[in-house]
Amino acid sequence: MKTPWRTFSERENQNDLLSLIKNFRPSKDEVKRLHILLYGPVGGGKSTFINSVNTVLRGTSAIPASACASDNECKSFTLEYKNHSIRRERSKEFFPFVFTDIMGMEPDKNGIHVEDLILMLKGHVRDGYKFNPCSPLTDTSSQFYNPNPAPEDKVHLLVCVLPAHRPDIHEEHIPDIKRMRNATRDLQIPHVVLLTHIDVLCKKVEENVMNVFKVKAVLDKIKDYGGKLGFDENNFFPVRNYCRGYLQQNENLDKLILITLQHMLNYADDFTHTL
């Protein structure tokens, strides 16, 4: 495309973006760390995105979130509700945000339950809860049920992770994602979409991931998913994770991940002032 479908500041280089993230602090005193929850179909890249952010911020390859490399569309590799903090480089301190990795949405109504997701949004699920494909968490006496969530326990940003390399979304997942849109609307929680595996859509993106904003195939995929799920185009953030041949850090991958992370933190931080 002659004109990019989304613009960003060309003056911001990787070091500028990295400095902004490293100096970030939540602006609400009662919230010491932001809570970002990732959900979506199996194999979309939720765990791999967490690992990619870790890699960019720490400056070294890191795999705190277990991820499956088989791209299996049927079974989730993540089975527990797991919070992932990112340690600062050569420090005992952590960044003031946490990613929550959860079971994926599986075909045939297996996998994560929407009822569990809604409980997570409200802060009622504790770290370590093992998902039950047969039923959601209903036992309020369970050690994994948090009856009195603090502002920091609640989700401050919900992220739907969708893969660009698949032909379409499973029809049975569409109502569940729409339910989550309605739930976040009612709770006023910001809700965005990560579009992963973008390099598969175009050779130009595979060569240089920062070409993504000039590629019509990526925009077409965003319009397709947005139309089916009800998301505005501005809610989508295309990323390429550290996988498939990237053992060393890549400046362009870093920059795109940092641009996305900066927006995510801003959205989450703004929401904390409604609590």
PDB file of C-alpha atoms in Angstrom:
ATOM      1  CA  MET A   1       0.000   0.000   0.000  1.00  0.00           C
ATOM      2  CA  LYS A   2       1.282   3.498  -0.831  1.00  0.00           C
ATOM      3  CA  THR A   3      -0.244   4.901   2.348  1.00  0.00           C
ATOM      4  CA  PRO A   4       0.105   2.931   5.606  1.00  0.00           C
ATOM      5  CA  TRP A   5      -3.212   1.864   7.122  1.00  0.00           C
ATOM      6  CA  ARG A   6      -1.886   2.944  10.528  1.00  0.00           C
ATOM      7  CA  THR A   7       0.763   5.517  11.340  1.00  0.00           C
ATOM      8  CA  PHE A   8       3.166   5.756  14.267  1.00  0.00           C
ATOM      9  CA  SER A   9       6.041   8.007  15.206  1.00  0.00           C
ATOM     10  CA  GLU A  10       9.066   7.160  13.090  1.00  0.00           C
ATOM     11  CA  ARG A  11      11.171   9.176  15.544  1.00  0.00           C
ATOM     12  CA  GLU A  12      10.607   6.610  18.275  1.00  0.00           C
ATOM     13  CA  ASN A  13      13.363   4.063  18.071  1.00  0.00           C
ATOM     14  CA  GLN A  14      13.706   0.867  20.066  1.00  0.00           C
ATOM     15  CA  ASN A  15      15.713   2.507  22.858  1.00  0.00           C
ATOM     16  CA  ASP A  16      13.179   5.317  23.306  1.00  0.00           C
ATOM     17  CA  LEU A  17      10.310   2.841  23.555  1.00  0.00           C
ATOM     18  CA  LEU A  18      12.255   0.574  25.890  1.00  0.00           C
ATOM     19  CA  SER A  19      13.051   3.511  28.158  1.00  0.00           C
ATOM     20  CA  LEU A  20       9.362   4.460  28.363  1.00  0.00           C
ATOM     21  CA  ILE A  21       8.425   0.931  29.435  1.00  0.00           C
ATOM     22  CA  LYS A  22      11.277   0.643  31.935  1.00  0.00           C
ATOM     23  CA  ASN A  23      10.295   3.945  33.570  1.00  0.00           C
ATOM     24  CA  PHE A  24       6.561   3.195  33.587  1.00  0.00           C
ATOM     25  CA  ARG A  25       4.702   3.255  36.904  1.00  0.00           C
ATOM     26  CA  PRO A  26       0.927   2.868  37.478  1.00  0.00           C
ATOM     27  CA  SER A  27      -0.558   6.292  38.165  1.00  0.00           C
ATOM     28  CA  LYS A  28      -3.081   5.095  40.760  1.00  0.00           C
ATOM     29  CA  ASP A  29      -1.502   4.672  44.190  1.00  0.00           C
ATOM     30  CA  GLU A  30      -3.720   1.720  45.192  1.00  0.00           C
ATOM     31  CA  VAL A  31      -2.542  -0.313  42.189  1.00  0.00           C
ATOM     32  CA  LYS A  32       1.102  -1.367  42.374  1.00  0.00           C
ATOM     33  CA  ARG A  33       0.978  -3.528  39.249  1.00  0.00           C
ATOM     34  CA  LEU A  34      -1.336  -3.690  36.249  1.00  0.00           C
ATOM     35  CA  HIS A  35      -3.139  -6.935  35.499  1.00  0.00           C
ATOM     36  CA  ILE A  36      -3.377  -7.984  31.823  1.00  0.00           C
ATOM     37  CA  LEU A  37      -5.347 -11.136  30.962  1.00  0.00           C
ATOM     38  CA  LEU A  38      -4.816 -12.978  27.663  1.00  0.00           C
ATOM     39  CA  TYR A  39      -7.403 -15.348  26.191  1.00  0.00           C
ATOM     40  CA  GLY A  40      -8.314 -16.792  22.804  1.00  0.00           C
ATOM     41  CA  PRO A  41      -8.302 -19.932  20.655  1.00  0.00           C
ATOM     42  CA  VAL A  42      -5.766 -22.690  21.268  1.00  0.00           C
ATOM     43  CA  GLY A  43      -2.447 -22.099  19.490  1.00  0.00           C
ATOM     44  CA  GLY A  44      -2.989 -18.375  18.964  1.00  0.00           C
ATOM     45  CA  GLY A  45       0.253 -17.392  20.703  1.00  0.00           C
ATOM     46  CA  LYS A  46      -0.802 -16.225  24.191  1.00  0.00           C
ATOM     47  CA  SER A  47       2.085 -17.869  26.051  1.00  0.00           C
ATOM     48  CA  THR A  48       4.540 -17.050  23.278  1.00  0.00           C
ATOM     49  CA  PHE A  49       3.602 -13.362  23.440  1.00  0.00           C
ATOM     50  CA  ILE A  50       4.352 -13.308  27.179  1.00  0.00           C
ATOM     51  CA  ASN A  51       7.722 -14.934  26.459  1.00  0.00           C
ATOM     52  CA  SER A  52       8.375 -12.426  23.658  1.00  0.00           C
ATOM     53  CA  VAL A  53       7.721  -9.449  25.951  1.00  0.00           C
ATOM     54  CA  ASN A  54      10.040 -11.035  28.503  1.00  0.00           C
ATOM     55  CA  THR A  55      12.724 -11.435  25.844  1.00  0.00           C
ATOM     56  CA  VAL A  56      12.455  -7.809  24.714  1.00  0.00           C
ATOM     57  CA  LEU A  57      12.492  -6.299  28.212  1.00  0.00           C
ATOM     58  CA  ARG A  58      15.244  -8.477  29.657  1.00  0.00           C
ATOM     59  CA  GLY A  59      17.419  -8.450  26.565  1.00  0.00           C
ATOM     60  CA  THR A  60      17.780 -12.207  26.519  1.00  0.00           C
ATOM     61  CA  SER A  61      15.763 -15.203  25.426  1.00  0.00           C
ATOM     62  CA  ALA A  62      13.262 -16.209  28.129  1.00  0.00           C
ATOM     63  CA  ILE A  63      10.473 -18.786  28.383  1.00  0.00           C
ATOM     64  CA  PRO A  64       8.606 -18.282  31.683  1.00  0.00           C
ATOM     65  CA  ALA A  65       5.273 -19.243  30.095  1.00  0.00           C
ATOM     66  CA  SER A  66       5.173 -22.804  28.773  1.00  0.00           C
ATOM     67  CA  ALA A  67       4.153 -22.798  25.119  1.00  0.00           C
ATOM     68  CA  CYS A  68       3.455 -25.572  22.653  1.00  0.00           C
ATOM     69  CA  ALA A  69       5.306 -25.415  19.331  1.00  0.00           C
ATOM     70  CA  SER A  70       2.993 -27.812  17.477  1.00  0.00           C
ATOM     71  CA  ASP A  71       0.292 -25.184  16.774  1.00  0.00           C
ATOM     72  CA  ASN A  72      -2.307 -27.751  17.830  1.00  0.00           C
ATOM     73  CA  GLU A  73      -5.777 -26.344  17.223  1.00  0.00           C
ATOM     74  CA  CYS A  74      -7.484 -28.919  19.446  1.00  0.00           C
ATOM     75  CA  LYS A  75      -5.910 -29.053  22.908  1.00  0.00           C
ATOM     76  CA  SER A  76      -4.642 -26.293  25.164  1.00  0.00           C
ATOM     77  CA  PHE A  77      -1.075 -26.615  26.449  1.00  0.00           C
ATOM     78  CA  THR A  78      -1.768 -24.232  29.351  1.00  0.00           C
ATOM     79  CA  LEU A  79      -4.040 -25.824  31.972  1.00  0.00           C
ATOM     80  CA  GLU A  80      -3.768 -23.475  34.975  1.00  0.00           C
ATOM     81  CA  TYR A  81      -4.485 -19.852  35.786  1.00  0.00           C
ATOM     82  CA  LYS A  82      -0.919 -18.541  35.921  1.00  0.00           C
ATOM     83  CA  ASN A  83       0.320 -15.006  36.590  1.00  0.00           C
ATOM     84  CA  HIS A  84       3.638 -14.088  34.989  1.00  0.00           C
ATOM     85  CA  SER A  85       5.725 -11.234  36.358  1.00  0.00           C
ATOM     86  CA  ILE A  86       8.762 -10.038  34.415  1.00  0.00           C
ATOM     87  CA  ARG A  87      11.994  -9.525  36.327  1.00  0.00           C
ATOM     88  CA  ARG A  88      13.971  -6.415  35.527  1.00  0.00           C
ATOM     89  CA  GLU A  89      17.357  -6.995  33.891  1.00  0.00           C
ATOM     90  CA  ARG A  90      19.990  -8.000  36.470  1.00  0.00           C
ATOM     91  CA  SER A  91      17.667  -7.111  39.345  1.00  0.00           C
ATOM     92  CA  LYS A  92      15.467  -8.683  42.011  1.00  0.00           C
ATOM     93  CA  GLU A  93      12.698  -6.228  41.160  1.00  0.00           C
ATOM     94  CA  PHE A  94       9.835  -6.819  38.720  1.00  0.00           C
ATOM     95  CA  PHE A  95       8.093  -4.623  36.193  1.00  0.00           C
ATOM     96  CA  PRO A  96       4.833  -3.129  37.552  1.00  0.00           C
ATOM     97  CA  PHE A  97       2.547  -5.266  35.405  1.00  0.00           C
ATOM     98  CA  VAL A  98       1.626  -8.926  35.239  1.00  0.00           C
ATOM     99  CA  PHE A  99       0.341 -11.106  32.395  1.00  0.00           C
ATOM    100  CA  THR A 100      -2.125 -13.886  33.133  1.00  0.00           C
ATOM    101  CA  ASP A 101      -1.892 -16.958  30.924  1.00  0.00           C
ATOM    102  CA  ILE A 102      -4.897 -19.280  30.809  1.00  0.00           C
ATOM    103  CA  MET A 103      -6.325 -22.316  29.060  1.00  0.00           C
ATOM    104  CA  GLY A 104      -7.217 -21.730  25.426  1.00  0.00           C
ATOM    105  CA  MET A 105     -10.619 -21.916  23.747  1.00  0.00           C
ATOM    106  CA  GLU A 106     -10.915 -25.420  22.302  1.00  0.00           C
ATOM    107  CA  PRO A 107     -13.296 -26.837  19.670  1.00  0.00           C
ATOM    108  CA  ASP A 108     -16.469 -28.658  20.763  1.00  0.00           C
ATOM    109  CA  LYS A 109     -16.965 -26.320  23.748  1.00  0.00           C
ATOM    110  CA  ASN A 110     -13.967 -27.700  25.632  1.00  0.00           C
ATOM    111  CA  GLY A 111     -11.265 -25.542  27.149  1.00  0.00           C
ATOM    112  CA  ILE A 112     -11.811 -22.300  29.027  1.00  0.00           C
ATOM    113  CA  HIS A 113     -15.340 -21.411  30.174  1.00  0.00           C
ATOM    114  CA  VAL A 114     -16.679 -17.896  29.633  1.00  0.00           C
ATOM    115  CA  GLU A 115     -18.006 -17.999  33.215  1.00  0.00           C
ATOM    116  CA  ASP A 116     -14.419 -18.512  34.446  1.00  0.00           C
ATOM    117  CA  LEU A 117     -13.238 -15.603  32.311  1.00  0.00           C
ATOM    118  CA  ILE A 118     -15.870 -13.294  33.778  1.00  0.00           C
ATOM    119  CA  LEU A 119     -14.844 -14.332  37.316  1.00  0.00           C
ATOM    120  CA  MET A 120     -11.236 -13.507  36.383  1.00  0.00           C
ATOM    121  CA  LEU A 121     -12.218 -10.052  35.150  1.00  0.00           C
ATOM    122  CA  LYS A 122     -13.705  -9.321  38.568  1.00  0.00           C
ATOM    123  CA  GLY A 123     -10.647 -10.666  40.405  1.00  0.00           C
ATOM    124  CA  HIS A 124     -12.300 -13.755  41.928  1.00  0.00           C
ATOM    125  CA  VAL A 125      -9.797 -16.373  40.623  1.00  0.00           C
ATOM    126  CA  ARG A 126      -6.499 -17.006  42.369  1.00  0.00           C
ATOM    127  CA  ASP A 127      -3.182 -18.026  40.833  1.00  0.00           C
ATOM    128  CA  GLY A 128      -2.810 -21.802  40.429  1.00  0.00           C
ATOM    129  CA  TYR A 129      -6.455 -22.608  39.688  1.00  0.00           C
ATOM    130  CA  LYS A 130      -6.590 -25.627  37.362  1.00  0.00           C
ATOM    131  CA  PHE A 131      -9.299 -25.285  34.752  1.00  0.00           C
ATOM    132  CA  ASN A 132     -12.004 -27.931  34.576  1.00  0.00           C
ATOM    133  CA  PRO A 133     -13.257 -28.478  31.003  1.00  0.00           C
ATOM    134  CA  CYS A 134     -16.452 -29.969  32.442  1.00  0.00           C
ATOM    135  CA  SER A 135     -17.498 -27.014  34.609  1.00  0.00           C
ATOM    136  CA  PRO A 136     -16.395 -23.507  35.627  1.00  0.00           C
ATOM    137  CA  LEU A 137     -15.311 -22.465  39.107  1.00  0.00           C
ATOM    138  CA  THR A 138     -18.495 -22.312  41.181  1.00  0.00           C
ATOM    139  CA  ASP A 139     -17.343 -23.371  44.643  1.00  0.00           C
ATOM    140  CA  THR A 140     -16.968 -20.108  46.550  1.00  0.00           C
ATOM    141  CA  SER A 141     -15.330 -22.020  49.401  1.00  0.00           C
ATOM    142  CA  SER A 142     -12.499 -23.182  47.142  1.00  0.00           C
ATOM    143  CA  GLN A 143      -8.989 -21.977  47.989  1.00  0.00           C
ATOM    144  CA  PHE A 144      -8.805 -20.625  44.435  1.00  0.00           C
ATOM    145  CA  TYR A 145     -11.892 -18.403  44.820  1.00  0.00           C
ATOM    146  CA  ASN A 146     -11.112 -14.879  45.983  1.00  0.00           C
ATOM    147  CA  PRO A 147     -14.272 -13.517  47.660  1.00  0.00           C
ATOM    148  CA  ASN A 148     -12.931 -10.009  48.289  1.00  0.00           C
ATOM    149  CA  PRO A 149     -10.709  -8.945  45.380  1.00  0.00           C
ATOM    150  CA  ALA A 150      -8.615  -5.816  45.803  1.00  0.00           C
ATOM    151  CA  PRO A 151      -8.280  -3.324  42.906  1.00  0.00           C
ATOM    152  CA  GLU A 152      -4.961  -4.974  41.996  1.00  0.00           C
ATOM    153  CA  ASP A 153      -6.601  -8.434  41.731  1.00  0.00           C
ATOM    154  CA  LYS A 154      -9.036  -7.306  39.062  1.00  0.00           C
ATOM    155  CA  VAL A 155      -8.208  -7.385  35.361  1.00  0.00           C
ATOM    156  CA  HIS A 156      -7.248  -3.960  33.994  1.00  0.00           C
ATOM    157  CA  LEU A 157      -6.978  -4.999  30.340  1.00  0.00           C
ATOM    158  CA  LEU A 158      -8.421  -7.992  28.479  1.00  0.00           C
ATOM    159  CA  VAL A 159      -6.524  -9.150  25.386  1.00  0.00           C
ATOM    160  CA  CYS A 160      -8.011 -11.507  22.813  1.00  0.00           C
ATOM    161  CA  VAL A 161      -5.216 -13.282  20.907  1.00  0.00           C
ATOM    162  CA  LEU A 162      -6.176 -14.330  17.374  1.00  0.00           C
ATOM    163  CA  PRO A 163      -3.886 -16.008  14.811  1.00  0.00           C
ATOM    164  CA  ALA A 164      -3.722 -14.427  11.364  1.00  0.00           C
ATOM    165  CA  HIS A 165      -2.434 -17.606   9.706  1.00  0.00           C
ATOM    166  CA  ARG A 166      -5.664 -19.593  10.070  1.00  0.00           C
ATOM    167  CA  PRO A 167      -8.418 -19.362   7.455  1.00  0.00           C
ATOM    168  CA  ASP A 168     -11.081 -18.341   9.955  1.00  0.00           C
ATOM    169  CA  ILE A 169     -12.305 -18.380  13.542  1.00  0.00           C
ATOM    170  CA  HIS A 170     -14.156 -21.465  14.769  1.00  0.00           C
ATOM    171  CA  GLU A 171     -17.855 -20.620  14.567  1.00  0.00           C
ATOM    172  CA  GLU A 172     -18.433 -21.827  18.123  1.00  0.00           C
ATOM    173  CA  HIS A 173     -15.853 -19.357  19.475  1.00  0.00           C
ATOM    174  CA  ILE A 174     -17.559 -16.290  18.021  1.00  0.00           C
ATOM    175  CA  PRO A 175     -20.465 -16.159  20.559  1.00  0.00           C
ATOM    176  CA  ASP A 176     -18.026 -16.596  23.455  1.00  0.00           C
ATOM    177  CA  ILE A 177     -15.766 -13.762  22.274  1.00  0.00           C
ATOM    178  CA  LYS A 178     -18.833 -11.567  21.805  1.00  0.00           C
ATOM    179  CA  ARG A 179     -19.923 -12.419  25.356  1.00  0.00           C
ATOM    180  CA  MET A 180     -16.536 -11.253  26.571  1.00  0.00           C
ATOM    181  CA  ARG A 181     -16.948  -8.018  24.634  1.00  0.00           C
ATOM    182  CA  ASN A 182     -20.281  -7.445  26.382  1.00  0.00           C
ATOM    183  CA  ALA A 183     -18.785  -8.327  29.779  1.00  0.00           C
ATOM    184  CA  THR A 184     -15.898  -5.886  29.377  1.00  0.00           C
ATOM    185  CA  ARG A 185     -18.325  -3.238  28.148  1.00  0.00           C
ATOM    186  CA  ASP A 186     -20.471  -3.651  31.275  1.00  0.00           C
ATOM    187  CA  LEU A 187     -17.392  -3.593  33.534  1.00  0.00           C
ATOM    188  CA  GLN A 188     -15.796  -0.776  31.471  1.00  0.00           C
ATOM    189  CA  ILE A 189     -12.614  -2.836  31.085  1.00  0.00           C
ATOM    190  CA  PRO A 190     -10.606  -2.060  27.912  1.00  0.00           C
ATOM    191  CA  HIS A 191     -10.573  -4.977  25.469  1.00  0.00           C
ATOM    192  CA  VAL A 192      -8.099  -5.259  22.580  1.00  0.00           C
ATOM    193  CA  VAL A 193      -7.017  -7.891  20.041  1.00  0.00           C
ATOM    194  CA  LEU A 194      -3.519  -9.168  19.325  1.00  0.00           C
ATOM    195  CA  LEU A 195      -3.217 -10.420  15.749  1.00  0.00           C
ATOM    196  CA  THR A 196      -0.353 -12.945  15.742  1.00  0.00           C
ATOM    197  CA  HIS A 197       1.475 -14.906  13.002  1.00  0.00           C
ATOM    198  CA  ILE A 198       1.276 -11.889  10.679  1.00  0.00           C
ATOM    199  CA  ASP A 199       4.406 -12.949   8.788  1.00  0.00           C
ATOM    200  CA  VAL A 200       2.421 -15.771   7.152  1.00  0.00           C
ATOM    201  CA  LEU A 201       0.158 -13.272   5.384  1.00  0.00           C
ATOM    202  CA  CYS A 202       2.840 -11.577   3.320  1.00  0.00           C
ATOM    203  CA  LYS A 203       6.467 -12.091   2.323  1.00  0.00           C
ATOM    204  CA  LYS A 204       7.163  -8.396   2.944  1.00  0.00           C
ATOM    205  CA  VAL A 205       6.195  -8.795   6.618  1.00  0.00           C
ATOM    206  CA  GLU A 206       8.357 -11.896   6.914  1.00  0.00           C
ATOM    207  CA  GLU A 207      11.312  -9.876   5.570  1.00  0.00           C
ATOM    208  CA  ASN A 208      10.677  -6.871   7.839  1.00  0.00           C
ATOM    209  CA  VAL A 209       7.870  -6.983  10.400  1.00  0.00           C
ATOM    210  CA  MET A 210       7.581  -3.169  10.420  1.00  0.00           C
ATOM    211  CA  ASN A 211       6.127  -3.417   6.883  1.00  0.00           C
ATOM    212  CA  VAL A 212       2.956  -4.713   8.538  1.00  0.00           C
ATOM    213  CA  PHE A 213       1.255  -1.298   8.428  1.00  0.00           C
ATOM    214  CA  LYS A 214       1.658  -1.142   4.645  1.00  0.00           C
ATOM    215  CA  VAL A 215       0.296  -4.627   3.865  1.00  0.00           C
ATOM    216  CA  LYS A 216      -3.291  -4.864   2.652  1.00  0.00           C
ATOM    217  CA  ALA A 217      -3.576  -8.562   3.566  1.00  0.00           C
ATOM    218  CA  VAL A 218      -3.103  -7.696   7.249  1.00  0.00           C
ATOM    219  CA  LEU A 219      -5.708  -4.935   7.101  1.00  0.00           C
ATOM    220  CA  ASP A 220      -8.115  -7.278   5.295  1.00  0.00           C
ATOM    221  CA  LYS A 221      -7.674  -9.882   8.050  1.00  0.00           C
ATOM    222  CA  ILE A 222      -8.363  -7.250  10.692  1.00  0.00           C
ATOM    223  CA  LYS A 223     -11.517  -6.119   8.884  1.00  0.00           C
ATOM    224  CA  ASP A 224     -12.665  -9.733   8.532  1.00  0.00           C
ATOM    225  CA  TYR A 225     -12.171 -10.580  12.221  1.00  0.00           C
ATOM    226  CA  GLY A 226     -13.496  -7.205  13.324  1.00  0.00           C
ATOM    227  CA  GLY A 227     -16.671  -7.598  11.309  1.00  0.00           C
ATOM    228  CA  LYS A 228     -17.386 -11.050  12.724  1.00  0.00           C
ATOM    229  CA  LEU A 229     -16.591 -10.181  16.332  1.00  0.00           C
ATOM    230  CA  GLY A 230     -17.619  -6.532  16.536  1.00  0.00           C
ATOM    231  CA  PHE A 231     -14.185  -5.051  17.227  1.00  0.00           C
ATOM    232  CA  ASP A 232     -13.178  -1.707  15.742  1.00  0.00           C
ATOM    233  CA  GLU A 233     -10.021  -1.696  13.601  1.00  0.00           C
ATOM    234  CA  ASN A 234      -8.282   0.486  16.216  1.00  0.00           C
ATOM    235  CA  ASN A 235      -8.692  -2.333  18.754  1.00  0.00           C
ATOM    236  CA  PHE A 236      -6.317  -4.575  16.757  1.00  0.00           C
ATOM    237  CA  PHE A 237      -2.566  -4.748  17.309  1.00  0.00           C
ATOM    238  CA  PRO A 238      -0.551  -6.926  14.891  1.00  0.00           C
ATOM    239  CA  VAL A 239       2.538  -8.593  16.356  1.00  0.00           C
ATOM    240  CA  ARG A 240       5.078 -11.233  15.497  1.00  0.00           C
ATOM    241  CA  ASN A 241       6.311 -13.274  18.428  1.00  0.00           C
ATOM    242  CA  TYR A 242       9.802 -14.616  18.987  1.00  0.00           C
ATOM    243  CA  CYS A 243       9.486 -18.033  17.397  1.00  0.00           C
ATOM    244  CA  ARG A 244      10.282 -19.886  14.182  1.00  0.00           C
ATOM    245  CA  GLY A 245      13.914 -19.017  13.564  1.00  0.00           C
ATOM    246  CA  TYR A 246      14.506 -16.083  15.914  1.00  0.00           C
ATOM    247  CA  LEU A 247      17.082 -17.166  18.485  1.00  0.00           C
ATOM    248  CA  GLN A 248      18.719 -13.723  18.635  1.00  0.00           C
ATOM    249  CA  GLN A 249      16.878 -10.475  19.298  1.00  0.00           C
ATOM    250  CA  ASN A 250      15.634  -8.548  16.293  1.00  0.00           C
ATOM    251  CA  GLU A 251      15.281  -4.752  16.443  1.00  0.00           C
ATOM    252  CA  ASN A 252      12.139  -4.624  14.293  1.00  0.00           C
ATOM    253  CA  LEU A 253      10.387  -7.366  16.274  1.00  0.00           C
ATOM    254  CA  ASP A 254      11.321  -5.574  19.477  1.00  0.00           C
ATOM    255  CA  LYS A 255       9.950  -2.275  18.209  1.00  0.00           C
ATOM    256  CA  LEU A 256       6.569  -3.691  17.178  1.00  0.00           C
ATOM    257  CA  ILE A 257       6.184  -5.538  20.500  1.00  0.00           C
ATOM    258  CA  LEU A 258       7.151  -2.412  22.456  1.00  0.00           C
ATOM    259  CA  ILE A 259       4.691  -0.237  20.505  1.00  0.00           C
ATOM    260  CA  THR A 260       1.939  -2.723  21.325  1.00  0.00           C
ATOM    261  CA  LEU A 261       2.955  -3.050  24.977  1.00  0.00           C
ATOM    262  CA  GLN A 262       3.021   0.714  25.439  1.00  0.00           C
ATOM    263  CA  HIS A 263      -0.593   0.989  24.226  1.00  0.00           C
ATOM    264  CA  MET A 264      -1.640  -1.921  26.433  1.00  0.00           C
ATOM    265  CA  LEU A 265      -0.142  -0.336  29.554  1.00  0.00           C
ATOM    266  CA  ASN A 266      -1.728   3.032  28.795  1.00  0.00           C
ATOM    267  CA  TYR A 267      -5.182   1.463  28.364  1.00  0.00           C
ATOM    268  CA  ALA A 268      -4.832  -0.597  31.543  1.00  0.00           C
ATOM    269  CA  ASP A 269      -3.530   2.351  33.560  1.00  0.00           C
ATOM    270  CA  ASP A 270      -6.393   4.601  32.452  1.00  0.00           C
ATOM    271  CA  PHE A 271      -8.900   1.957  33.573  1.00  0.00           C
ATOM    272  CA  THR A 272      -7.504   1.779  37.119  1.00  0.00           C
ATOM    273  CA  HIS A 273      -8.879   5.261  37.763  1.00  0.00           C
ATOM    274  CA  THR A 274     -12.434   3.911  37.404  1.00  0.00           C
ATOM    275  CA  LEU A 275     -11.970   1.449  40.302  1.00  0.00           C
TER     276      LEU A 275
END
